Amino acid sequence: MMGCGKTTIGQSLAQALGVPFLDSDEAIEEAAQMSVTEIFARDGEAFFRARESEIIERLLRGAPAVISTGGGAFLSEANRRMIAERGMSVWLKADVETLWTRVKAKSNRPLLKTADPKATLRHMLETRLPVYAMAQVHVEAGPQTGVNAMTDRVIAALHQQPGLFRTECQNG
């Protein structure tokens, strides 16, 4: 969900794991040579979602990385399937007050350009919760949790996933 810390935690996680950090929204903006907000305004959400799926597929075919997707990307069954087949989905679970605190001053949230953006955010979260709950890994993203602590939580949760990390045995 927007404001949960996907970019900040994703960058920290990538650094801790020694892999690149990739952001699907940034890849879309680079390919389109315009911002997500401009794409939404010019071409609409359906067009954006189609491009988003193409970008996610391309990023998943690359070398191992931490990939941050937009909050709506996981709503697509095709995207969820691609992510499950080629990676691991992580839900940074935050409540609406935490999310609102983080997004209310930002102007780059096209879905919140409504008469009552906080109510819109609340409705989006409530609607998306059942889908987000399908993520393979859930990590609570509390308002007082720092970046390092949150990164450690994600790493610990990922280590609970069988076969995700290779372990080397030393003979001797």
Coordinates of C-alpha atoms in Angstrom, one line a residue:
M1 CA 0.0 0.0 0.0
M2 CA 1.2 3.5 -0.7
G3 CA 3.1 4.9 2.3
C4 CA 4.0 1.5 3.8
G5 CA 7.7 2.0 3.1
K6 CA 8.2 -0.1 -0.1
T7 CA 10.9 2.2 -1.4
T8 CA 12.7 3.0 1.8
I9 CA 12.6 -0.6 3.2
G10 CA 13.2 -2.0 -0.3
Q11 CA 16.4 0.0 -0.7
S12 CA 17.6 -1.0 2.7
L13 CA 16.8 -4.6 2.2
A14 CA 18.6 -4.7 -1.2
Q15 CA 21.7 -3.2 0.4
A16 CA 21.6 -5.7 3.3
L17 CA 21.2 -8.6 0.8
G18 CA 23.7 -7.3 -1.7
V19 CA 21.4 -7.2 -4.6
P20 CA 20.0 -4.3 -6.7
F21 CA 16.9 -2.4 -5.8
L22 CA 14.4 -1.9 -8.6
D23 CA 11.3 0.1 -8.6
S24 CA 8.5 -0.7 -11.1
D25 CA 7.1 2.8 -11.0
E26 CA 10.5 4.3 -11.8
A27 CA 11.0 1.8 -14.6
I28 CA 7.6 2.8 -16.1
E29 CA 8.5 6.5 -15.8
E30 CA 11.8 5.9 -17.5
A31 CA 10.2 3.9 -20.4
A32 CA 7.4 6.5 -20.8
Q33 CA 9.5 9.6 -20.2
M34 CA 6.8 10.9 -18.0
S35 CA 5.7 10.5 -14.3
V36 CA 3.1 8.0 -13.1
T37 CA 0.8 11.0 -12.4
E38 CA 1.1 12.2 -16.0
I39 CA 0.5 8.7 -17.3
F40 CA -2.7 8.4 -15.2
A41 CA -3.9 11.8 -16.4
R42 CA -3.1 11.2 -20.1
D43 CA -3.8 7.5 -20.6
G44 CA -5.8 6.4 -17.6
E45 CA -5.3 3.7 -14.9
A46 CA -6.1 0.7 -17.2
F47 CA -3.3 1.7 -19.6
F48 CA -0.9 2.3 -16.7
R49 CA -1.7 -1.1 -15.1
A50 CA -1.0 -2.9 -18.5
R51 CA 2.4 -1.2 -18.7
E52 CA 3.0 -2.0 -15.0
S53 CA 2.5 -5.7 -15.6
E54 CA 4.9 -5.6 -18.6
I55 CA 7.5 -3.9 -16.5
I56 CA 7.1 -6.3 -13.6
E57 CA 7.5 -9.3 -15.9
R58 CA 10.7 -7.8 -17.3
L59 CA 12.1 -7.0 -13.9
L60 CA 11.3 -10.5 -12.6
R61 CA 13.1 -12.1 -15.6
G62 CA 16.4 -10.3 -14.6
A63 CA 19.0 -11.1 -12.0
P64 CA 17.9 -11.5 -8.3
A65 CA 16.9 -8.1 -6.9
V66 CA 14.5 -6.5 -4.5
I67 CA 11.6 -5.2 -6.6
S68 CA 9.2 -2.6 -5.3
T69 CA 5.9 -2.5 -7.1
G70 CA 3.2 0.1 -6.9
G71 CA 0.4 -0.6 -4.4
G72 CA -2.1 -1.5 -7.1
A73 CA 0.2 -4.0 -8.9
F74 CA -0.5 -6.9 -6.5
L75 CA -4.2 -6.5 -7.2
S76 CA -3.7 -8.2 -10.5
E77 CA -3.9 -12.0 -10.4
A78 CA -1.5 -12.2 -13.2
N79 CA 1.1 -10.1 -11.3
R80 CA 0.6 -12.1 -8.2
R81 CA 1.2 -15.3 -10.1
M82 CA 4.3 -14.0 -11.8
I83 CA 5.7 -12.8 -8.5
A84 CA 5.0 -16.1 -6.8
E85 CA 6.6 -18.1 -9.7
R86 CA 9.7 -16.0 -9.9
G87 CA 10.1 -14.4 -6.5
M88 CA 8.7 -13.8 -3.1
S89 CA 5.9 -11.3 -2.3
V90 CA 6.3 -9.3 0.9
W91 CA 3.4 -7.3 2.4
L92 CA 4.6 -4.4 4.6
K93 CA 1.4 -4.2 6.6
A94 CA 0.6 -0.7 8.0
D95 CA -2.6 0.8 9.4
V96 CA -4.4 3.7 7.8
E97 CA -3.1 6.3 10.3
T98 CA 0.5 5.3 9.6
L99 CA -0.1 5.4 5.8
W100 CA -1.9 8.7 6.0
T101 CA 0.9 10.3 8.0
R102 CA 3.4 9.3 5.3
V103 CA 1.4 10.3 2.2
K104 CA -0.7 13.3 3.1
A105 CA 1.9 15.9 2.1
K106 CA 2.8 14.2 -1.2
S107 CA 1.4 15.4 -4.5
N108 CA 2.5 12.4 -6.5
R109 CA -0.4 10.1 -5.5
P110 CA -2.9 10.2 -8.4
L111 CA -5.4 7.9 -6.7
L112 CA -5.6 10.3 -3.8
K113 CA -6.6 13.3 -5.9
T114 CA -10.1 13.2 -4.4
A115 CA -12.3 15.5 -2.3
D116 CA -11.4 13.4 0.8
P117 CA -8.0 11.7 0.2
K118 CA -7.9 10.2 3.7
A119 CA -11.3 8.5 3.2
T120 CA -10.1 7.4 -0.2
L121 CA -6.9 5.9 1.4
R122 CA -9.0 4.2 4.1
H123 CA -11.4 2.7 1.5
M124 CA -8.5 1.6 -0.7
L125 CA -6.8 -0.2 2.2
E126 CA -10.0 -1.9 3.3
T127 CA -10.7 -3.1 -0.2
R128 CA -7.1 -4.3 -0.8
L129 CA -6.6 -6.0 2.5
P130 CA -7.9 -9.4 1.3
V131 CA -5.6 -9.3 -1.7
Y132 CA -2.6 -8.1 0.2
A133 CA -3.2 -10.9 2.6
M134 CA -2.3 -13.3 -0.3
A135 CA 1.3 -12.2 -0.1
Q136 CA 3.7 -15.0 0.8
V137 CA 5.3 -13.0 3.7
H138 CA 3.6 -10.5 6.0
V139 CA 5.6 -8.0 8.1
E140 CA 4.0 -5.4 10.4
A141 CA 5.1 -1.8 9.5
G142 CA 4.4 0.2 12.6
P143 CA 4.7 4.0 12.8
Q144 CA 7.6 3.8 15.4
T145 CA 9.6 1.1 13.6
G146 CA 12.8 2.5 12.1
V147 CA 14.3 1.5 8.8
N148 CA 16.9 -0.8 10.2
A149 CA 14.5 -2.6 12.5
M150 CA 12.0 -3.0 9.7
T151 CA 14.7 -4.3 7.4
D152 CA 15.7 -6.8 10.0
R153 CA 12.1 -7.9 10.4
V154 CA 11.8 -8.5 6.7
I155 CA 15.0 -10.4 6.5
A156 CA 13.9 -12.6 9.5
A157 CA 10.6 -13.3 7.8
L158 CA 12.3 -14.2 4.5
H159 CA 14.6 -16.6 6.3
Q160 CA 11.5 -18.5 7.4
Q161 CA 10.7 -19.3 3.8
P162 CA 12.1 -22.7 2.8
G163 CA 14.7 -22.7 0.0
L164 CA 14.7 -18.9 -0.5
F165 CA 18.3 -18.5 0.7
R166 CA 21.1 -20.8 -0.2
T167 CA 23.2 -22.1 2.7
E168 CA 26.7 -23.4 2.2
C169 CA 27.9 -26.3 4.2
Q170 CA 31.5 -26.3 5.3
N171 CA 33.3 -29.7 5.4
G172 CA 35.8 -30.2 8.1

